[in-house]
Amino acid sequence: MTTAKYILIAKKIISDVDDGHLQINSQLPSLRMFSKLHSISMTTAIACYRYLEKSGYAVSEEKKGFYIQQPLALSTHIDFPKFTTRISTLFTRPQAEIELNETDSCSFGTAQIDEPLVDYQMLKRSIRAATKLSDFNVNYDQIQGNIRLRTVLSKLIAKQGLPNSVSDLTITYGCLDAVLIALECVSNPDDVIAVCSPCYSGLLDILSVLNRSILEIPSTENGLDLQQLEQAIKVGKVKACLLTANYQNPTGHSITYQQKQTIAQLANTYQIPIIEDDVYRELSHQRETPLPIKYFDEGDWVIWCSSISKTLAPGFRVGWCLPGRYKAQFIQQRKIRTLGHNTPIQLALADHISSGYYQTHLKKVNRALSSHCHFYLTYLKHKLPKNANILTPAGGLVLWINIPNLNADSLSMKLAKTGVYIKSGNLFSTTDMYRDCFRINLGKIPTPKTIEQLDILCNLINETMKQ
């Protein structure tokens, strides 16, 4: 059987991408130009681009065309530590936080998008547009947040697959603020909070400051050890769960839809609150925004928290929450803490979303992060010791690297002296199980300076492992 012409052309493009002859993230010719270049009909050109898109070698952007991508070979096996859960009643950092060089706005030690990826032009445009609105004011706003922002945000979240009500949505000062308020709504000092292991250091810090005890649930290749989680809930050890389902920080891995549904069912069965930190959900390298645990929540036990801090502008300090059955307590806590949020900033964000700038920005950022991820994986796999295990994320901002027998605490201290910053694994646990792991930021744009810092990192690791 003769192979269709569009497939032959597509396979040649795929070969050129794999061989490095075509640059990832570069724009493909318009369909009209492509049909002329290959002397084919528009129908054949469209079929070729759709074949590339389905194969993971192209991605389309509305009104802009198609861009070259390259699918990542996802890890088929993840070696997370296996352990029996235990309650930690005293949390102390295994190492002090290393102060970042203030001149380096985006380091490997942070989890944020690099400065050139921030949508400054459209953000400034939206700020100017907000000041011209008829309802622009600088008075106290509603405790739940500006109604204009909540309305457009509610529509955006619904379009991404999560039904919600404007009357339930509450604006906060970022995602961590929403998580902190949620914790105070559902728990008291000394109560036990279940978290995934490893867990974002900022969440561990909040639990420590609030004097909550911590129960780390082992991560698995498919998500979490739900048997241990259910057993801890069943015997009454756990007061609430604090979980990240999508592109978790620090590992970048996600739990399956089946596990999300099971966790929601556990919450409903045992009537236990689930606080879901979903700040990375929109940063999908696969261009499909995944559903949160909240989607499967039938009893309103899930308190869903997110923000634009990782996707758009951390300085805006805008987050939100769907507090479920804890709405009254959440709003009361919000009222006690502050008389609302910054109204001009809320109006500017509402304009940014309603004008479509935010959605366009997300596509641009996700395209860049996918390219970054491919670069870092290829570079590190070539430079690091052969026994290095790098988890391949399908989204988010971080790479989790494990090198057996590495002292990541010592490594991070030595690197800091050279101006290179990473986060060692022990910062993400109440145990020392991740002492041979570290996390780096995918949001940092690969540049000559970036490559220089990667070389310092890899050379120091290789020298250390030879000793």
mmCIF file with all atom_site columns, N, CA, C and O in Angstrom, residues 29-67:
data_model
loop_
_atom_site.group_PDB
_atom_site.id
_atom_site.type_symbol
_atom_site.label_atom_id
_atom_site.label_alt_id
_atom_site.label_comp_id
_atom_site.label_asym_id
_atom_site.label_entity_id
_atom_site.label_seq_id
_atom_site.pdbx_PDB_ins_code
_atom_site.Cartn_x
_atom_site.Cartn_y
_atom_site.Cartn_z
_atom_site.occupancy
_atom_site.B_iso_or_equiv
_atom_site.pdbx_formal_charge
_atom_site.auth_seq_id
_atom_site.auth_comp_id
_atom_site.auth_asym_id
_atom_site.auth_atom_id
_atom_site.pdbx_PDB_model_num
ATOM 1   N N  . PRO A 1 29 ? 5.733  27.161 8.453  1.00 0.00 ? 29 PRO A N  1
ATOM 2   C CA . PRO A 1 29 ? 5.144  28.072 7.454  1.00 0.00 ? 29 PRO A CA 1
ATOM 3   C C  . PRO A 1 29 ? 3.615  28.053 7.535  1.00 0.00 ? 29 PRO A C  1
ATOM 4   O O  . PRO A 1 29 ? 3.017  27.075 8.003  1.00 0.00 ? 29 PRO A O  1
ATOM 5   N N  . SER A 1 30 ? 3.000  29.116 7.062  1.00 0.00 ? 30 SER A N  1
ATOM 6   C CA . SER A 1 30 ? 1.536  29.136 6.995  1.00 0.00 ? 30 SER A CA 1
ATOM 7   C C  . SER A 1 30 ? 1.080  28.001 6.085  1.00 0.00 ? 30 SER A C  1
ATOM 8   O O  . SER A 1 30 ? 1.848  27.512 5.234  1.00 0.00 ? 30 SER A O  1
ATOM 9   N N  . LEU A 1 31 ? -0.157 27.579 6.224  1.00 0.00 ? 31 LEU A N  1
ATOM 10  C CA . LEU A 1 31 ? -0.680 26.483 5.406  1.00 0.00 ? 31 LEU A CA 1
ATOM 11  C C  . LEU A 1 31 ? -0.594 26.804 3.916  1.00 0.00 ? 31 LEU A C  1
ATOM 12  O O  . LEU A 1 31 ? -0.252 25.940 3.093  1.00 0.00 ? 31 LEU A O  1
ATOM 13  N N  . ARG A 1 32 ? -0.875 28.045 3.576  1.00 0.00 ? 32 ARG A N  1
ATOM 14  C CA . ARG A 1 32 ? -0.819 28.444 2.171  1.00 0.00 ? 32 ARG A CA 1
ATOM 15  C C  . ARG A 1 32 ? 0.609  28.353 1.635  1.00 0.00 ? 32 ARG A C  1
ATOM 16  O O  . ARG A 1 32 ? 0.862  27.821 0.551  1.00 0.00 ? 32 ARG A O  1
ATOM 17  N N  . MET A 1 33 ? 1.573  28.862 2.448  1.00 0.00 ? 33 MET A N  1
ATOM 18  C CA . MET A 1 33 ? 2.980  28.805 2.036  1.00 0.00 ? 33 MET A CA 1
ATOM 19  C C  . MET A 1 33 ? 3.467  27.365 1.997  1.00 0.00 ? 33 MET A C  1
ATOM 20  O O  . MET A 1 33 ? 4.208  26.963 1.087  1.00 0.00 ? 33 MET A O  1
ATOM 21  N N  . PHE A 1 34 ? 3.050  26.550 2.976  1.00 0.00 ? 34 PHE A N  1
ATOM 22  C CA . PHE A 1 34 ? 3.468  25.151 3.050  1.00 0.00 ? 34 PHE A CA 1
ATOM 23  C C  . PHE A 1 34 ? 2.982  24.371 1.828  1.00 0.00 ? 34 PHE A C  1
ATOM 24  O O  . PHE A 1 34 ? 3.716  23.545 1.266  1.00 0.00 ? 34 PHE A O  1
ATOM 25  N N  . SER A 1 35 ? 1.744  24.655 1.404  1.00 0.00 ? 35 SER A N  1
ATOM 26  C CA . SER A 1 35 ? 1.201  23.955 0.229  1.00 0.00 ? 35 SER A CA 1
ATOM 27  C C  . SER A 1 35 ? 1.979  24.325 -1.028 1.00 0.00 ? 35 SER A C  1
ATOM 28  O O  . SER A 1 35 ? 2.202  23.481 -1.908 1.00 0.00 ? 35 SER A O  1
ATOM 29  N N  . LYS A 1 36 ? 2.410  25.581 -1.131 1.00 0.00 ? 36 LYS A N  1
ATOM 30  C CA . LYS A 1 36 ? 3.203  26.008 -2.282 1.00 0.00 ? 36 LYS A CA 1
ATOM 31  C C  . LYS A 1 36 ? 4.596  25.386 -2.257 1.00 0.00 ? 36 LYS A C  1
ATOM 32  O O  . LYS A 1 36 ? 5.120  24.955 -3.298 1.00 0.00 ? 36 LYS A O  1
ATOM 33  N N  . LEU A 1 37 ? 5.222  25.339 -1.072 1.00 0.00 ? 37 LEU A N  1
ATOM 34  C CA . LEU A 1 37 ? 6.571  24.792 -0.941 1.00 0.00 ? 37 LEU A CA 1
ATOM 35  C C  . LEU A 1 37 ? 6.636  23.338 -1.376 1.00 0.00 ? 37 LEU A C  1
ATOM 36  O O  . LEU A 1 37 ? 7.638  22.881 -1.952 1.00 0.00 ? 37 LEU A O  1
ATOM 37  N N  . HIS A 1 38 ? 5.574  22.581 -1.073 1.00 0.00 ? 38 HIS A N  1
ATOM 38  C CA . HIS A 1 38 ? 5.577  21.146 -1.350 1.00 0.00 ? 38 HIS A CA 1
ATOM 39  C C  . HIS A 1 38 ? 4.678  20.769 -2.526 1.00 0.00 ? 38 HIS A C  1
ATOM 40  O O  . HIS A 1 38 ? 4.504  19.572 -2.808 1.00 0.00 ? 38 HIS A O  1
ATOM 41  N N  . SER A 1 39 ? 4.139  21.793 -3.197 1.00 0.00 ? 39 SER A N  1
ATOM 42  C CA . SER A 1 39 ? 3.273  21.559 -4.365 1.00 0.00 ? 39 SER A CA 1
ATOM 43  C C  . SER A 1 39 ? 2.137  20.593 -4.033 1.00 0.00 ? 39 SER A C  1
ATOM 44  O O  . SER A 1 39 ? 1.901  19.589 -4.724 1.00 0.00 ? 39 SER A O  1
ATOM 45  N N  . ILE A 1 40 ? 1.453  20.895 -2.958 1.00 0.00 ? 40 ILE A N  1
ATOM 46  C CA . ILE A 1 40 ? 0.337  20.061 -2.512 1.00 0.00 ? 40 ILE A CA 1
ATOM 47  C C  . ILE A 1 40 ? -0.888 20.938 -2.303 1.00 0.00 ? 40 ILE A C  1
ATOM 48  O O  . ILE A 1 40 ? -0.796 22.166 -2.237 1.00 0.00 ? 40 ILE A O  1
ATOM 49  N N  . SER A 1 41 ? -2.039 20.309 -2.201 1.00 0.00 ? 41 SER A N  1
ATOM 50  C CA . SER A 1 41 ? -3.279 21.053 -1.964 1.00 0.00 ? 41 SER A CA 1
ATOM 51  C C  . SER A 1 41 ? -3.357 21.515 -0.515 1.00 0.00 ? 41 SER A C  1
ATOM 52  O O  . SER A 1 41 ? -2.636 21.013 0.357  1.00 0.00 ? 41 SER A O  1
ATOM 53  N N  . MET A 1 42 ? -4.252 22.461 -0.269 1.00 0.00 ? 42 MET A N  1
ATOM 54  C CA . MET A 1 42 ? -4.461 22.926 1.108  1.00 0.00 ? 42 MET A CA 1
ATOM 55  C C  . MET A 1 42 ? -4.962 21.793 1.996  1.00 0.00 ? 42 MET A C  1
ATOM 56  O O  . MET A 1 42 ? -4.603 21.698 3.170  1.00 0.00 ? 42 MET A O  1
ATOM 57  N N  . THR A 1 43 ? -5.794 20.914 1.417  1.00 0.00 ? 43 THR A N  1
ATOM 58  C CA . THR A 1 43 ? -6.314 19.779 2.177  1.00 0.00 ? 43 THR A CA 1
ATOM 59  C C  . THR A 1 43 ? -5.176 18.865 2.643  1.00 0.00 ? 43 THR A C  1
ATOM 60  O O  . THR A 1 43 ? -5.141 18.414 3.794  1.00 0.00 ? 43 THR A O  1
ATOM 61  N N  . THR A 1 44 ? -4.215 18.610 1.742  1.00 0.00 ? 44 THR A N  1
ATOM 62  C CA . THR A 1 44 ? -3.061 17.774 2.093  1.00 0.00 ? 44 THR A CA 1
ATOM 63  C C  . THR A 1 44 ? -2.174 18.474 3.122  1.00 0.00 ? 44 THR A C  1
ATOM 64  O O  . THR A 1 44 ? -1.647 17.837 4.045  1.00 0.00 ? 44 THR A O  1
ATOM 65  N N  . ALA A 1 45 ? -2.011 19.794 2.977  1.00 0.00 ? 45 ALA A N  1
ATOM 66  C CA . ALA A 1 45 ? -1.200 20.560 3.929  1.00 0.00 ? 45 ALA A CA 1
ATOM 67  C C  . ALA A 1 45 ? -1.810 20.491 5.333  1.00 0.00 ? 45 ALA A C  1
ATOM 68  O O  . ALA A 1 45 ? -1.111 20.287 6.323  1.00 0.00 ? 45 ALA A O  1
ATOM 69  N N  . ILE A 1 46 ? -3.135 20.659 5.399  1.00 0.00 ? 46 ILE A N  1
ATOM 70  C CA . ILE A 1 46 ? -3.827 20.576 6.693  1.00 0.00 ? 46 ILE A CA 1
ATOM 71  C C  . ILE A 1 46 ? -3.665 19.187 7.286  1.00 0.00 ? 46 ILE A C  1
ATOM 72  O O  . ILE A 1 46 ? -3.387 19.030 8.487  1.00 0.00 ? 46 ILE A O  1
ATOM 73  N N  . ALA A 1 47 ? -3.806 18.150 6.464  1.00 0.00 ? 47 ALA A N  1
ATOM 74  C CA . ALA A 1 47 ? -3.657 16.769 6.948  1.00 0.00 ? 47 ALA A CA 1
ATOM 75  C C  . ALA A 1 47 ? -2.256 16.530 7.486  1.00 0.00 ? 47 ALA A C  1
ATOM 76  O O  . ALA A 1 47 ? -2.076 15.846 8.495  1.00 0.00 ? 47 ALA A O  1
ATOM 77  N N  . CYS A 1 48 ? -1.252 17.101 6.823  1.00 0.00 ? 48 CYS A N  1
ATOM 78  C CA . CYS A 1 48 ? 0.139  16.959 7.266  1.00 0.00 ? 48 CYS A CA 1
ATOM 79  C C  . CYS A 1 48 ? 0.344  17.606 8.635  1.00 0.00 ? 48 CYS A C  1
ATOM 80  O O  . CYS A 1 48 ? 0.935  17.017 9.545  1.00 0.00 ? 48 CYS A O  1
ATOM 81  N N  . TYR A 1 49 ? -0.169 18.828 8.801  1.00 0.00 ? 49 TYR A N  1
ATOM 82  C CA . TYR A 1 49 ? -0.007 19.531 10.084 1.00 0.00 ? 49 TYR A CA 1
ATOM 83  C C  . TYR A 1 49 ? -0.771 18.816 11.196 1.00 0.00 ? 49 TYR A C  1
ATOM 84  O O  . TYR A 1 49 ? -0.310 18.769 12.344 1.00 0.00 ? 49 TYR A O  1
ATOM 85  N N  . ARG A 1 50 ? -1.936 18.284 10.868 1.00 0.00 ? 50 ARG A N  1
ATOM 86  C CA . ARG A 1 50 ? -2.704 17.556 11.886 1.00 0.00 ? 50 ARG A CA 1
ATOM 87  C C  . ARG A 1 50 ? -1.975 16.269 12.292 1.00 0.00 ? 50 ARG A C  1
ATOM 88  O O  . ARG A 1 50 ? -2.014 15.864 13.453 1.00 0.00 ? 50 ARG A O  1
ATOM 89  N N  . TYR A 1 51 ? -1.313 15.633 11.336 1.00 0.00 ? 51 TYR A N  1
ATOM 90  C CA . TYR A 1 51 ? -0.521 14.429 11.639 1.00 0.00 ? 51 TYR A CA 1
ATOM 91  C C  . TYR A 1 51 ? 0.633  14.781 12.578 1.00 0.00 ? 51 TYR A C  1
ATOM 92  O O  . TYR A 1 51 ? 0.904  14.056 13.550 1.00 0.00 ? 51 TYR A O  1
ATOM 93  N N  . LEU A 1 52 ? 1.308  15.899 12.286 1.00 0.00 ? 52 LEU A N  1
ATOM 94  C CA . LEU A 1 52 ? 2.406  16.360 13.151 1.00 0.00 ? 52 LEU A CA 1
ATOM 95  C C  . LEU A 1 52 ? 1.884  16.683 14.554 1.00 0.00 ? 52 LEU A C  1
ATOM 96  O O  . LEU A 1 52 ? 2.521  16.356 15.563 1.00 0.00 ? 52 LEU A O  1
ATOM 97  N N  . GLU A 1 53 ? 0.714  17.330 14.599 1.00 0.00 ? 53 GLU A N  1
ATOM 98  C CA . GLU A 1 53 ? 0.117  17.701 15.881 1.00 0.00 ? 53 GLU A CA 1
ATOM 99  C C  . GLU A 1 53 ? -0.228 16.461 16.695 1.00 0.00 ? 53 GLU A C  1
ATOM 100 O O  . GLU A 1 53 ? 0.066  16.380 17.892 1.00 0.00 ? 53 GLU A O  1
ATOM 101 N N  . LYS A 1 54 ? -0.844 15.477 16.050 1.00 0.00 ? 54 LYS A N  1
ATOM 102 C CA . LYS A 1 54 ? -1.224 14.234 16.721 1.00 0.00 ? 54 LYS A CA 1
ATOM 103 C C  . LYS A 1 54 ? 0.004  13.462 17.195 1.00 0.00 ? 54 LYS A C  1
ATOM 104 O O  . LYS A 1 54 ? -0.031 12.789 18.233 1.00 0.00 ? 54 LYS A O  1
ATOM 105 N N  . SER A 1 55 ? 1.116  13.565 16.451 1.00 0.00 ? 55 SER A N  1
ATOM 106 C CA . SER A 1 55 ? 2.355  12.861 16.802 1.00 0.00 ? 55 SER A CA 1
ATOM 107 C C  . SER A 1 55 ? 3.160  13.591 17.870 1.00 0.00 ? 55 SER A C  1
ATOM 108 O O  . SER A 1 55 ? 4.173  13.073 18.347 1.00 0.00 ? 55 SER A O  1
ATOM 109 N N  . GLY A 1 56 ? 2.714  14.805 18.228 1.00 0.00 ? 56 GLY A N  1
ATOM 110 C CA . GLY A 1 56 ? 3.416  15.561 19.260 1.00 0.00 ? 56 GLY A CA 1
ATOM 111 C C  . GLY A 1 56 ? 4.543  16.421 18.739 1.00 0.00 ? 56 GLY A C  1
ATOM 112 O O  . GLY A 1 56 ? 5.341  16.959 19.516 1.00 0.00 ? 56 GLY A O  1
ATOM 113 N N  . TYR A 1 57 ? 4.604  16.605 17.403 1.00 0.00 ? 57 TYR A N  1
ATOM 114 C CA . TYR A 1 57 ? 5.691  17.385 16.806 1.00 0.00 ? 57 TYR A CA 1
ATOM 115 C C  . TYR A 1 57 ? 5.252  18.782 16.363 1.00 0.00 ? 57 TYR A C  1
ATOM 116 O O  . TYR A 1 57 ? 6.034  19.530 15.794 1.00 0.00 ? 57 TYR A O  1
ATOM 117 N N  . ALA A 1 58 ? 4.014  19.126 16.610 1.00 0.00 ? 58 ALA A N  1
ATOM 118 C CA . ALA A 1 58 ? 3.527  20.467 16.290 1.00 0.00 ? 58 ALA A CA 1
ATOM 119 C C  . ALA A 1 58 ? 2.409  20.830 17.243 1.00 0.00 ? 58 ALA A C  1
ATOM 120 O O  . ALA A 1 58 ? 1.708  19.953 17.763 1.00 0.00 ? 58 ALA A O  1
ATOM 121 N N  . VAL A 1 59 ? 2.268  22.120 17.491 1.00 0.00 ? 59 VAL A N  1
ATOM 122 C CA . VAL A 1 59 ? 1.180  22.608 18.332 1.00 0.00 ? 59 VAL A CA 1
ATOM 123 C C  . VAL A 1 59 ? 0.615  23.846 17.666 1.00 0.00 ? 59 VAL A C  1
ATOM 124 O O  . VAL A 1 59 ? 1.356  24.665 17.102 1.00 0.00 ? 59 VAL A O  1
ATOM 125 N N  . SER A 1 60 ? -0.700 23.978 17.667 1.00 0.00 ? 60 SER A N  1
ATOM 126 C CA . SER A 1 60 ? -1.334 25.121 17.006 1.00 0.00 ? 60 SER A CA 1
ATOM 127 C C  . SER A 1 60 ? -1.702 26.184 18.029 1.00 0.00 ? 60 SER A C  1
ATOM 128 O O  . SER A 1 60 ? -2.037 25.872 19.171 1.00 0.00 ? 60 SER A O  1
ATOM 129 N N  . GLU A 1 61 ? -1.617 27.427 17.600 1.00 0.00 ? 61 GLU A N  1
ATOM 130 C CA . GLU A 1 61 ? -2.065 28.556 18.406 1.00 0.00 ? 61 GLU A CA 1
ATOM 131 C C  . GLU A 1 61 ? -3.031 29.371 17.578 1.00 0.00 ? 61 GLU A C  1
ATOM 132 O O  . GLU A 1 61 ? -2.749 29.703 16.418 1.00 0.00 ? 61 GLU A O  1
ATOM 133 N N  . GLU A 1 62 ? -4.156 29.692 18.182 1.00 0.00 ? 62 GLU A N  1
ATOM 134 C CA . GLU A 1 62 ? -5.210 30.420 17.485 1.00 0.00 ? 62 GLU A CA 1
ATOM 135 C C  . GLU A 1 62 ? -4.682 31.725 16.905 1.00 0.00 ? 62 GLU A C  1
ATOM 136 O O  . GLU A 1 62 ? -4.010 32.500 17.583 1.00 0.00 ? 62 GLU A O  1
ATOM 137 N N  . LYS A 1 63 ? -4.952 31.932 15.620 1.00 0.00 ? 63 LYS A N  1
ATOM 138 C CA . LYS A 1 63 ? -4.597 33.155 14.892 1.00 0.00 ? 63 LYS A CA 1
ATOM 139 C C  . LYS A 1 63 ? -3.086 33.327 14.688 1.00 0.00 ? 63 LYS A C  1
ATOM 140 O O  . LYS A 1 63 ? -2.639 34.358 14.196 1.00 0.00 ? 63 LYS A O  1
ATOM 141 N N  . LYS A 1 64 ? -2.289 32.318 15.091 1.00 0.00 ? 64 LYS A N  1
ATOM 142 C CA . LYS A 1 64 ? -0.838 32.439 14.941 1.00 0.00 ? 64 LYS A CA 1
ATOM 143 C C  . LYS A 1 64 ? -0.232 31.340 14.082 1.00 0.00 ? 64 LYS A C  1
ATOM 144 O O  . LYS A 1 64 ? 0.822  31.524 13.492 1.00 0.00 ? 64 LYS A O  1
ATOM 145 N N  . GLY A 1 65 ? -0.855 30.171 14.036 1.00 0.00 ? 65 GLY A N  1
ATOM 146 C CA . GLY A 1 65 ? -0.337 29.094 13.221 1.00 0.00 ? 65 GLY A CA 1
ATOM 147 C C  . GLY A 1 65 ? 0.203  27.937 14.029 1.00 0.00 ? 65 GLY A C  1
ATOM 148 O O  . GLY A 1 65 ? -0.179 27.732 15.186 1.00 0.00 ? 65 GLY A O  1
ATOM 149 N N  . PHE A 1 66 ? 1.116  27.181 13.423 1.00 0.00 ? 66 PHE A N  1
ATOM 150 C CA . PHE A 1 66 ? 1.666  25.982 14.041 1.00 0.00 ? 66 PHE A CA 1
ATOM 151 C C  . PHE A 1 66 ? 3.135  26.193 14.417 1.00 0.00 ? 66 PHE A C  1
ATOM 152 O O  . PHE A 1 66 ? 3.885  26.847 13.685 1.00 0.00 ? 66 PHE A O  1
ATOM 153 N N  . TYR A 1 67 ? 3.514  25.581 15.558 1.00 0.00 ? 67 TYR A N  1
ATOM 154 C CA . TYR A 1 67 ? 4.897  25.661 16.043 1.00 0.00 ? 67 TYR A CA 1
ATOM 155 C C  . TYR A 1 67 ? 5.458  24.255 16.223 1.00 0.00 ? 67 TYR A C  1
ATOM 156 O O  . TYR A 1 67 ? 4.735  23.317 16.580 1.00 0.00 ? 67 TYR A O  1
#
